[in-house]
Coordinates of C-alpha atoms and ligand atoms in Angstrom, one line a residue:
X23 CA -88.1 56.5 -77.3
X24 CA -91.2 56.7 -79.4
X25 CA -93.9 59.0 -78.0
X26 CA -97.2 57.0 -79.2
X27 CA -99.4 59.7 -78.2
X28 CA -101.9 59.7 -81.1
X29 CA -104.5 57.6 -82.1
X30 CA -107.2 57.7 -84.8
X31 CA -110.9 58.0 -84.3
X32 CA -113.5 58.2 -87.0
X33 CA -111.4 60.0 -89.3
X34 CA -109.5 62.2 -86.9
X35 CA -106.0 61.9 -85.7
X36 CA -106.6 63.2 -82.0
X37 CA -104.4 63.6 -79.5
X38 CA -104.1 61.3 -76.4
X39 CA -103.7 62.8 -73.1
X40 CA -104.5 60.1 -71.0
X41 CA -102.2 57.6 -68.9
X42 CA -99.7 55.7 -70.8
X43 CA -97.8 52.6 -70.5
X44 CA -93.9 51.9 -71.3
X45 CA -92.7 49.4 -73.9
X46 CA -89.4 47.8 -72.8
X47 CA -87.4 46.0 -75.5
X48 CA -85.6 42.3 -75.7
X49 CA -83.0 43.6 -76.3
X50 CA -80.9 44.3 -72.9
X51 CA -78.4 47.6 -71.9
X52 CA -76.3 47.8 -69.3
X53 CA -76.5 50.0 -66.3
X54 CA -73.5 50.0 -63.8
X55 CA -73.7 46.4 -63.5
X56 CA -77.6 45.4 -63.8
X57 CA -78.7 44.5 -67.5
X58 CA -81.9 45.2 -67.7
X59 CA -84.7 45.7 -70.8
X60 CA -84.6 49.1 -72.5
X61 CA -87.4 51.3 -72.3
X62 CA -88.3 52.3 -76.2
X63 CA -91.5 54.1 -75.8
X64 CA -94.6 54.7 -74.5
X65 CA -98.7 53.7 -75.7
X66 CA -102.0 55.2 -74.4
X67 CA -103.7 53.2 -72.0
X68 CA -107.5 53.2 -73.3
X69 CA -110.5 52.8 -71.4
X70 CA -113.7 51.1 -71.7
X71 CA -115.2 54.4 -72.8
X72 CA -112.7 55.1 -75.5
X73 CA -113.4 51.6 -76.7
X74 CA -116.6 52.0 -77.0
X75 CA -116.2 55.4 -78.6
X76 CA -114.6 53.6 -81.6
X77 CA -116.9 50.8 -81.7
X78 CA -119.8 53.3 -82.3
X79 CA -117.6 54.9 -85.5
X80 CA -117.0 52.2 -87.1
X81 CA -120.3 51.3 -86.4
X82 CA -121.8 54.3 -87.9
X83 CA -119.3 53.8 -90.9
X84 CA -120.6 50.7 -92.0
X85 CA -124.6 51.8 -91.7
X86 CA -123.8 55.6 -93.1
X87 CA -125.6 54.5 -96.2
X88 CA -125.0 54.6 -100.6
X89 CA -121.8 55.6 -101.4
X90 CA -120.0 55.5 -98.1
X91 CA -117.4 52.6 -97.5
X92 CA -119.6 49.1 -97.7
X93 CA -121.0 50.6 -100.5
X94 CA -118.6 52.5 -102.2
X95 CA -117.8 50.8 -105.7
X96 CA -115.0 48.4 -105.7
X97 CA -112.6 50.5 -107.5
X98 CA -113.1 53.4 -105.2
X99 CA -112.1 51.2 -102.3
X100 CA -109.0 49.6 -104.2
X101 CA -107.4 53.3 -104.9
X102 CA -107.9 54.0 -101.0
X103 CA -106.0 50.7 -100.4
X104 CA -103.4 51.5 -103.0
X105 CA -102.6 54.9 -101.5
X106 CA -102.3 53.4 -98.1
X107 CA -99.8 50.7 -99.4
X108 CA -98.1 53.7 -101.2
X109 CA -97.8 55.8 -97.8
X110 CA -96.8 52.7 -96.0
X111 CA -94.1 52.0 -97.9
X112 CA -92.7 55.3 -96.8
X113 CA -92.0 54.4 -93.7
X114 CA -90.6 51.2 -94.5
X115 CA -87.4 52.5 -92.4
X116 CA -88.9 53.3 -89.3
X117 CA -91.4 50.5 -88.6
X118 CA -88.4 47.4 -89.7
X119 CA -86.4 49.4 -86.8
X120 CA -89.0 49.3 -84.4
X121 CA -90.0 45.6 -85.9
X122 CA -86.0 45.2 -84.4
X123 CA -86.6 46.7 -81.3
X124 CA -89.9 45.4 -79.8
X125 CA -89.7 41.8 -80.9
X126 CA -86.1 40.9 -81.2
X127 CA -87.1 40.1 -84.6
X128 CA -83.2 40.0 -87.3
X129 CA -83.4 42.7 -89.5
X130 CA -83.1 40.4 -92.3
X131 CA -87.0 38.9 -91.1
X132 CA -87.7 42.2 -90.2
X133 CA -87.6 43.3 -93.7
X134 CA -88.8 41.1 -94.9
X135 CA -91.9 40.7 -92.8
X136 CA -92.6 44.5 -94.7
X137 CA -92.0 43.7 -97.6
X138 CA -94.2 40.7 -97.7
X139 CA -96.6 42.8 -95.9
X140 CA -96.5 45.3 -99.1
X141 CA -96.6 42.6 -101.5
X142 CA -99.5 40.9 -99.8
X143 CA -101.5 44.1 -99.8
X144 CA -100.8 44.5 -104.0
X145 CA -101.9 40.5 -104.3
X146 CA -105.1 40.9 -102.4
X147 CA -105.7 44.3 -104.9
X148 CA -105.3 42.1 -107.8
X149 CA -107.1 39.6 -106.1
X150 CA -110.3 41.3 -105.5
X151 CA -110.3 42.7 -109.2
X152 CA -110.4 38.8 -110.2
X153 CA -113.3 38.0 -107.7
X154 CA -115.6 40.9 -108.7
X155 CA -115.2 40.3 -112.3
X156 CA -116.3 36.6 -111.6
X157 CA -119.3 37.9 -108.9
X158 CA -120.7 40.6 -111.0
X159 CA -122.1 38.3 -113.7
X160 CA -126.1 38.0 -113.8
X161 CA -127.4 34.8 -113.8
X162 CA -131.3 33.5 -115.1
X163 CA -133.1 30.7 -113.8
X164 CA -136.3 29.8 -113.4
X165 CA -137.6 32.9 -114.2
X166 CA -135.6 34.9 -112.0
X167 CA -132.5 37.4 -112.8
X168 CA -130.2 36.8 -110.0
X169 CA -126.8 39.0 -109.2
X170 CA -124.6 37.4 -107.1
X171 CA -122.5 39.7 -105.4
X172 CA -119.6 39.5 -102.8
X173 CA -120.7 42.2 -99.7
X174 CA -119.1 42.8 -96.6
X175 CA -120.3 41.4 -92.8
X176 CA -119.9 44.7 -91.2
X177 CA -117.6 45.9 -87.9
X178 CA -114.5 43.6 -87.5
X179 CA -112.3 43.4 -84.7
X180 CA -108.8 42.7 -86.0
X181 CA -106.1 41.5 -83.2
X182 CA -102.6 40.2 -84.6
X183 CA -99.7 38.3 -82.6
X184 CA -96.6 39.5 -81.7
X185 CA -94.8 37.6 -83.8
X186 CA -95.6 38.8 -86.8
X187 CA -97.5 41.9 -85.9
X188 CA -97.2 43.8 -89.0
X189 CA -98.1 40.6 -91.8
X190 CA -100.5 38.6 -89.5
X191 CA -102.5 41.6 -88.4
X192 CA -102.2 42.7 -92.4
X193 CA -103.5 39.7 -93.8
X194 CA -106.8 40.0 -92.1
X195 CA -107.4 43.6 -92.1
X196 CA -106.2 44.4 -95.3
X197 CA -108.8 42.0 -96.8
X198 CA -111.5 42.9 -94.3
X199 CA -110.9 46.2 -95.5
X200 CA -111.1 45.9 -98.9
X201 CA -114.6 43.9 -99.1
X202 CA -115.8 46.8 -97.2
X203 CA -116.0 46.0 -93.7
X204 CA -115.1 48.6 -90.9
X205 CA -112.6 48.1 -89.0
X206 CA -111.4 48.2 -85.0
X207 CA -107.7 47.6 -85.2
X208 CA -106.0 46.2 -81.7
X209 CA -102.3 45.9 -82.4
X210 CA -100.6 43.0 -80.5
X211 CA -99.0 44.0 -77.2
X212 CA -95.5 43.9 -78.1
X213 CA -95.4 44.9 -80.9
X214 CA -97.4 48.0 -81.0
X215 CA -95.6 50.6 -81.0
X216 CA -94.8 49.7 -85.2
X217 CA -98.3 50.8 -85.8
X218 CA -97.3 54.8 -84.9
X219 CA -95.4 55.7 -88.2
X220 CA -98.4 54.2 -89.9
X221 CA -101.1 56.3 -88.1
X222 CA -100.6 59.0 -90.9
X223 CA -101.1 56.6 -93.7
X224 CA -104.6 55.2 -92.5
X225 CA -105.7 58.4 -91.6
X226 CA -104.8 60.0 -95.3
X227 CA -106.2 56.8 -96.8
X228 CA -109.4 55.6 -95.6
X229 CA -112.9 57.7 -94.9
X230 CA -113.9 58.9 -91.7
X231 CA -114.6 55.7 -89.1
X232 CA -113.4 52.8 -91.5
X233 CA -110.4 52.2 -89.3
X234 CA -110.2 53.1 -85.6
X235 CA -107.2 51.9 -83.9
X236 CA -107.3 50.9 -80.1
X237 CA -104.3 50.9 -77.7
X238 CA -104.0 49.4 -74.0
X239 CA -104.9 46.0 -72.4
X240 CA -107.2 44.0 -74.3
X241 CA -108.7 42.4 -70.9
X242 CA -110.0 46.3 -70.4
X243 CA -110.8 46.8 -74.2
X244 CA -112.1 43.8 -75.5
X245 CA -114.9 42.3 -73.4
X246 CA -117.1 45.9 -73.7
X247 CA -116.8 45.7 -77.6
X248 CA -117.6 41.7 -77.7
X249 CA -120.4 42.2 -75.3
X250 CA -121.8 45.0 -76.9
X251 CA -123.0 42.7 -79.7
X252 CA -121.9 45.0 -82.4
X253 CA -118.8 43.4 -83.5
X254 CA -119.9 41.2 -86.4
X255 CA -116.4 39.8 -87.1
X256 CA -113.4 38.4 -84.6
X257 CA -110.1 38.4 -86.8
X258 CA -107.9 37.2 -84.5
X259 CA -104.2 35.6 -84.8
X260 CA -102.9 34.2 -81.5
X261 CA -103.7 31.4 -78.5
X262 CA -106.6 29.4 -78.6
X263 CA -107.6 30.1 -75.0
X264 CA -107.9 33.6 -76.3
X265 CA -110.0 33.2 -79.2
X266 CA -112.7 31.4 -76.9
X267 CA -112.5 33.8 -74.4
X268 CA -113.0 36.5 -77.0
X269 CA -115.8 34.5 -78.7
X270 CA -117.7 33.5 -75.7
X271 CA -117.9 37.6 -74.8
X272 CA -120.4 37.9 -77.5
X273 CA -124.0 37.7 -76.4
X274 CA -124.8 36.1 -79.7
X275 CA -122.0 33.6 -80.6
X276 CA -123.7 32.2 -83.8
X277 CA -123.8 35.6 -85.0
X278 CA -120.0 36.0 -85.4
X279 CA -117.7 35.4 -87.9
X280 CA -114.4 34.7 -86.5
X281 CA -111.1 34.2 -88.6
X282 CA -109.1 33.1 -86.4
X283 CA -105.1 32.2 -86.6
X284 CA -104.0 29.8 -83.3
X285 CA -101.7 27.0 -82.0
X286 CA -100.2 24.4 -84.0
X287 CA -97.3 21.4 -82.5
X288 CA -96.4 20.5 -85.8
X289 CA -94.6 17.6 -86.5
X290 CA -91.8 16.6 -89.1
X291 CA -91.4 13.3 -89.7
X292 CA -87.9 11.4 -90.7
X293 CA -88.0 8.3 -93.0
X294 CA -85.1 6.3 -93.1
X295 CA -84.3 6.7 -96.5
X296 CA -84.2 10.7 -96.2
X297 CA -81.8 12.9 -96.9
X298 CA -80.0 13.6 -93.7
X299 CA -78.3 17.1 -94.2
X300 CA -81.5 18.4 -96.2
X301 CA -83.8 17.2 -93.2
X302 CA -81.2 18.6 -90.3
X303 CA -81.1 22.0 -92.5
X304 CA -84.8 22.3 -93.2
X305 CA -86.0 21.2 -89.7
X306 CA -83.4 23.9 -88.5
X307 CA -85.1 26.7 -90.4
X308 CA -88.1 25.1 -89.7
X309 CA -87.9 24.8 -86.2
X310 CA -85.7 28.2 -85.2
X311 CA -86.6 30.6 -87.1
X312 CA -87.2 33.6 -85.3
X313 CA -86.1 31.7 -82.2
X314 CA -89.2 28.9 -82.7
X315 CA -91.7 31.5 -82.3
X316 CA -94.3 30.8 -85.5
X317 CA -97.4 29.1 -85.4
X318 CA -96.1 27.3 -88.4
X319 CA -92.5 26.4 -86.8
X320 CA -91.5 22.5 -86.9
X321 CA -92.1 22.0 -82.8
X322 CA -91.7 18.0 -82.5
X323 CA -89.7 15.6 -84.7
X324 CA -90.0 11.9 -85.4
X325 CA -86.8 10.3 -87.0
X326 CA -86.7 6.4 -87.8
X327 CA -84.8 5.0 -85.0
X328 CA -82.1 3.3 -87.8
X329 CA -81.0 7.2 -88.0
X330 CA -82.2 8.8 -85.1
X331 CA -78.6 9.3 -83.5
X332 CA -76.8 10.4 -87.1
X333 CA -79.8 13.2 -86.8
X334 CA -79.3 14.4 -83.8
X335 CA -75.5 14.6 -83.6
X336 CA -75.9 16.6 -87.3
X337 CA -78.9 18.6 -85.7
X338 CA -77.1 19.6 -82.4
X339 CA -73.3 20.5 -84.3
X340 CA -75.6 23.0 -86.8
X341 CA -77.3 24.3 -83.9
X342 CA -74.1 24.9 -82.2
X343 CA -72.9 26.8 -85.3
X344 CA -75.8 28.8 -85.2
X345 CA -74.9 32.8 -84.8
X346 CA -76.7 34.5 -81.9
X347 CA -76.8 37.9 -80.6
X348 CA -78.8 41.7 -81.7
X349 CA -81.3 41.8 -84.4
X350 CA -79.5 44.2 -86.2
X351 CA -75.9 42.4 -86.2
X352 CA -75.1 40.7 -89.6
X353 CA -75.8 36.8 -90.0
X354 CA -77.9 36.7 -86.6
X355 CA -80.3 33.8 -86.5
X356 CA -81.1 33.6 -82.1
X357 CA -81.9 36.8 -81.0
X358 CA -83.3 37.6 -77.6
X359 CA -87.4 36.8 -77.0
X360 CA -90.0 39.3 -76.2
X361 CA -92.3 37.6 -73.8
X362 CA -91.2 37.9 -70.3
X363 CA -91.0 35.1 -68.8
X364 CA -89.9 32.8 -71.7
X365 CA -86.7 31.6 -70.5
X366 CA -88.0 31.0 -67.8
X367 CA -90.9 28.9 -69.2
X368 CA -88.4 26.9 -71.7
X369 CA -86.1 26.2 -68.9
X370 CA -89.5 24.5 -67.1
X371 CA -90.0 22.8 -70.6
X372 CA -86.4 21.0 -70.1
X373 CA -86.1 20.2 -66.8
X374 CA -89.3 18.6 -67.5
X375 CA -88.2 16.6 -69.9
X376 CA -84.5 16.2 -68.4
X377 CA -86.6 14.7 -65.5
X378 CA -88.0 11.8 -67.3
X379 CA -84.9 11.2 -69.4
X380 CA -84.3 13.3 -72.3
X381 CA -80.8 14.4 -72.5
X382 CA -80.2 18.1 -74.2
X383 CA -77.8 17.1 -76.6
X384 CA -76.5 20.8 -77.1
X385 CA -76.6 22.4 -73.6
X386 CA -74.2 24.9 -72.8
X387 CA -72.9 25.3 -76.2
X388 CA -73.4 29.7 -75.7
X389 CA -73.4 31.8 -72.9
X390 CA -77.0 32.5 -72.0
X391 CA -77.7 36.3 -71.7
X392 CA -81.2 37.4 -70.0
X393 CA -83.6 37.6 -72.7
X394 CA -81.8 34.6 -74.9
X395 CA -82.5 30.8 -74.8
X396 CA -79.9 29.3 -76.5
X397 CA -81.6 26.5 -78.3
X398 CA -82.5 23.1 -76.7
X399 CA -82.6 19.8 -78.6
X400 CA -84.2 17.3 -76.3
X401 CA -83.7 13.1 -76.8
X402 CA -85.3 11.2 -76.8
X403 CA -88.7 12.8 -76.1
X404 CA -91.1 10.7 -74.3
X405 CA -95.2 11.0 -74.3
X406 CA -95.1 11.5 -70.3
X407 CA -92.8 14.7 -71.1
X408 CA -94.8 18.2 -71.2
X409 CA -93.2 18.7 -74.3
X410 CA -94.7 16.1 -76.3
X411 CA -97.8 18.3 -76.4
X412 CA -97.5 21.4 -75.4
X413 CA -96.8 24.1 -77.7
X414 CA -93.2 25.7 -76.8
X415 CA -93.6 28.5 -79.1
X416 CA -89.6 29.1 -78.5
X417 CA -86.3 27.4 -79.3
X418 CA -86.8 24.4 -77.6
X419 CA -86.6 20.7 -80.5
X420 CA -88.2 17.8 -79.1
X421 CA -86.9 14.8 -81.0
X422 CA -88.6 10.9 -80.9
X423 CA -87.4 7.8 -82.6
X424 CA -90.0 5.8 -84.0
X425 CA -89.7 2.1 -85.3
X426 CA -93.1 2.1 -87.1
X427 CA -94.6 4.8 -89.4
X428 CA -98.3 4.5 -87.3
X429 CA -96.5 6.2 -84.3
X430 CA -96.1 9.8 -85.8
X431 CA -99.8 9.2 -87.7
X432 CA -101.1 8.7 -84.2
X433 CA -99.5 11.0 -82.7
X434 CA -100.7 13.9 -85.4
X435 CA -104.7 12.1 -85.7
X436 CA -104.5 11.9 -81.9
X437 CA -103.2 15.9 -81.0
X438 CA -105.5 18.7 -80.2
X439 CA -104.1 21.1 -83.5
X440 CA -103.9 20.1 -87.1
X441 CA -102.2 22.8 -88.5
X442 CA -99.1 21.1 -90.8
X443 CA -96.6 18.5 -91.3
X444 CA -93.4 17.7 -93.0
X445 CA -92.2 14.7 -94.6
X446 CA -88.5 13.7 -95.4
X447 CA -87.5 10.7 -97.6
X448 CA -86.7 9.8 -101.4
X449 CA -88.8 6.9 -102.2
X450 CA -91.6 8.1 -103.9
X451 CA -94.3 5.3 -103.1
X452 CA -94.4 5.6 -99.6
X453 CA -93.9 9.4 -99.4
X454 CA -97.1 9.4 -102.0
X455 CA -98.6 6.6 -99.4
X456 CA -98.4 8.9 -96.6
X457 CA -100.3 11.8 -98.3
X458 CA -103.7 11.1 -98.2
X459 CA -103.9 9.6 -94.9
X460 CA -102.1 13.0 -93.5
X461 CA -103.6 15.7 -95.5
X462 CA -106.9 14.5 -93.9
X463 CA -105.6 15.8 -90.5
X464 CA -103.6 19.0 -91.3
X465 CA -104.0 21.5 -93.6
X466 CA -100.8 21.5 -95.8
X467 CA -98.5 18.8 -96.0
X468 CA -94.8 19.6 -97.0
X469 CA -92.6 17.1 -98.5
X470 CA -88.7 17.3 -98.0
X471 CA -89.6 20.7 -96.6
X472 CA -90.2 22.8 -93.5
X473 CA -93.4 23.6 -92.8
X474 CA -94.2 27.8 -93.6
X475 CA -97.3 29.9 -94.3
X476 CA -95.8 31.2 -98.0
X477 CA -95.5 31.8 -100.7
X478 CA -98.6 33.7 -99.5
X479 CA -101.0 33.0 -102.0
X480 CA -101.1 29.7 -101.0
X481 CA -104.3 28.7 -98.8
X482 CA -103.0 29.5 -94.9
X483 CA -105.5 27.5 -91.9
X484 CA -105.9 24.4 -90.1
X485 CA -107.8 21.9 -88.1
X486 CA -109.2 21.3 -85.0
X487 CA -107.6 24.2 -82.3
X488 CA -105.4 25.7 -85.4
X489 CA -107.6 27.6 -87.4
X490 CA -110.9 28.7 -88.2
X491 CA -111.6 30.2 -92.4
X492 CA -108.5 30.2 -94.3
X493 CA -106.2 33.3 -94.8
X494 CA -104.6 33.5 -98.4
X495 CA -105.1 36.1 -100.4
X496 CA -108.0 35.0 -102.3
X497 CA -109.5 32.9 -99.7
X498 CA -109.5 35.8 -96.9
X499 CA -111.3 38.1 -99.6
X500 CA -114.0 35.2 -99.2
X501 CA -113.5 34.9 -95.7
X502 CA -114.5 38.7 -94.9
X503 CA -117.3 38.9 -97.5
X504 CA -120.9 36.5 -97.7
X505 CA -122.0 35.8 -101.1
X506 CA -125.2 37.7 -101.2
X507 CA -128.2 37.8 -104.3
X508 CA -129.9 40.4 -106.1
X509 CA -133.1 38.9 -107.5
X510 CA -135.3 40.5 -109.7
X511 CA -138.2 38.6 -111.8
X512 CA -137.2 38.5 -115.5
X513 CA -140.3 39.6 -116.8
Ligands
G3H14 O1 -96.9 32.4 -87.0 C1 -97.4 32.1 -88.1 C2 -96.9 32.8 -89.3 O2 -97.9 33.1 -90.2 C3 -95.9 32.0 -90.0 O3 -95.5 32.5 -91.2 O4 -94.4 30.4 -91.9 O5 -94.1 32.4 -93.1 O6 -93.1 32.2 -90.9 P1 -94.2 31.8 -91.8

């Protein structure tokens, strides 16, 4: 098991000594004949105090004056970044295992999930180099000499989700980081134990204060450090009903910036012209990948009803061929789900919908083990089923037939997130036709593709409960940064 028993504090690498908690994995062993979740390590258990310690470092970082981190030339910062992406890279072995172990996440993600992590790091570096050559012109007008230049917001609080909680939490801190803010870094609760091989590389990287990590329950650490006032930005990546919660801890709400990462139901939609193996493959990827748990996973499907039945017979036989069992075994797509509970909460989801006349069309096709949920593919989904709006955030496929195209618009103008869609068909009119009218409600619109966040450099938000700010490499640098003036008269 790992022993998490460090954490870092303006600057120092101190040893915990306070109560810890265990971190059981997904994945299941077998004692005499109970199967139960194996206990892979243990984190320290903060208190109030200790968040509250770290909120006053990183608070003293950011005010510490000329030459200290806000202020420290760009280049300076850039090298500290490039040696922590160096260091990180070290350890690429031990955080994918751990990626394995805590999430139930197939090596084959897990890896990549690093790797992307690494690239995303070098992108924002070469990002940044971009932005400050464009921001460091002077420009004169009436009179006036003005630098515009790109400065930081101050103490940000970065959270990440357990699905991805090595890129999501990355792609906020990393660029919060690098425009100079100071950061408070709260790693997702499972998947948090990742974030111990990588303790040495922050603290060999960054200044003293610049990034203070915090371990425990965020119910105990969170409200003290929202409340206090002090935390200028929320970067946060998870559930909705969290981000307000967060937000509304803040004495002064239209003093924070939040970047925030949240639900999304989004929606493919089937025309009858489409391809039918490329839909059935790409809403596949789109909709199980890492068992259905991605904010940008395909969670409801419209098909035309002239092909509705083709698609789902297609859709259930690939799910059926689908290979399930431990992240680590070879060609694994189903692996078992972190979240206690979840099974349990899926099952709900299709009795649900069994209840008002969906039939699973793939039930039984594996032999459940406790942390798995063989996938579900429910039809046809009706708008009194829970599923037609809630977000499953698991291996569970709603699928609805539709007779006119207005049904799936009203159904994505009409929901509470606005986050993507796809679109499958050949002729080019009415795909083109459909564009405007949807792009206007989500914030990426993929054609005869699953929806995804990459290729990273792409913008990455939404509407409505999705998103707030856009994470991409370029516009996160913008997104942790205000655009501030120098003004000096030209005389
Ligand atoms: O959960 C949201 C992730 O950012 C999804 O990223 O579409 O590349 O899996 P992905």
């Amino acid at each position: 098991p790992v022993e998490m028993n460090r954490f870092l504090l303006n600057g120092e690498l101190r040893r915990w000594e306070g109560p810890m908690q265990e971190v059981f994995s997904p994945v299941c062993v077998r004692n005499g004949t109970d199967l139960s979740r194996k206990m892979i390590g243990r984190f320290p258990v903060m208190t109030e105090g200790d968040a509250l310690a770290a909120l006053a470092a990183a608070v003293e970082a950011y005010d510490s004056g000329r030459g200290k981190w806000p202020t420290m030339p760009v280049a300076a910062r850039i090298e500290c970044i490039q040696e922590f992406a160096w260091r990180m890279k070290e350890k690429r072995g031990e955080v994918v295992r751990l990626l394995m172990w805590e999430i139930g996440k197939s090596l084959k993600d897990s890896e990549k999930e690093f790797d992307r992590t690494v690239d995303y790091i070098i992108d924002t570096i070469d990002a940044l180099k971009e932005l400050d050559r464009v921001s460091s012109r002077f420009v004169v007008q009436q009179g006036i000499i003005g630098q515009i230049r790109r400065s930081p917001l101050g103490v940000t609080l970065c959270m990440g989700p357990y699905n991805y909680p090595l890129n999501e939490t990355f792609t906020t801190l990393i660029p919060a980081l690098i425009m100079g803010n100071t950061v408070l870094l709260k790693p997702p609760r499972h998947g948090i134990l990742l974030f111990s091989p990588l303790l040495g590389a922050f603290h060999e990287s960054f200044p003293p204060g610049v990034v203070n990590t915090l371990f425990g329950a965020g119910r105990t650490i969170t409200p003290p450090l929202m409340s206090s006032g002090k935390v200028d930005v929320l970067a946060f990546i998870g559930s909705s009903k969290a981000a307000d919660a967060l937000q509304k801890e803040h004495p002064k709400m239209h003093r924070l910036r939040s970047v925030l990462g949240l639900e999304a139901k989004n929606p493919a939609i089937i025309l009858p012209d489409a391809d039918l193996d490329m839909s059935v493959e790409e809403c596949l990827v789109g909709s199980l990948s890492f068992n259905g748990q991605r904010c940008t996973a395909i969670k409801i499907i419209f098909v035309h009803q002239s092909i509705a039945e083709k698609f789902v017979t297609s859709f259930a036989k690939a799910i059926t061929a689908l290979t399930y069992g431990m992240p680590w075994e070879p060609g694994v797509v189903i692996t078992p789900l972190p979240e206690p509970g979840k099974p349990e909460y899926l099952s709900g989801l299709v009795a649900d919908a069994r209840r008002h006349g969906a039939s699973v069309a793939n039930e039984g096709g594996g032999s459940v083990r406790e942390t798995f949920f063989y996938p579900a593919l429910l039809y046809p989904v009706t708008a009194q089923m829970r599923i037609y709006t809630e977000e499953q955030f698991g291996p569970v496929i709603p699928v609805l037939p539709f007779s006119d195209i207005s049904d799936p618009i009203e159904y994505i103008t009409a929901s509470e997130y606005g986050q993507q869609v796809s679109i499958f068909g050949h002729e080019t009119t009415e795909l083109a036709n459909l564009i405007d009218p949807l792009v206007n409600q989500v914030s990426r619109v993929n054609i005869n593709s699953q929806c995804q966040r990459g290729p990273d450099i792409f913008p990455f938000t939404g509407r409505k409960d999705s998103a707030v700010g856009t994470l991409s490499v370029s516009d996160a640098l913008r997104a942790f940064s205000i655009r501030a003036l120098v003004a000096a008269r030209d005389s």
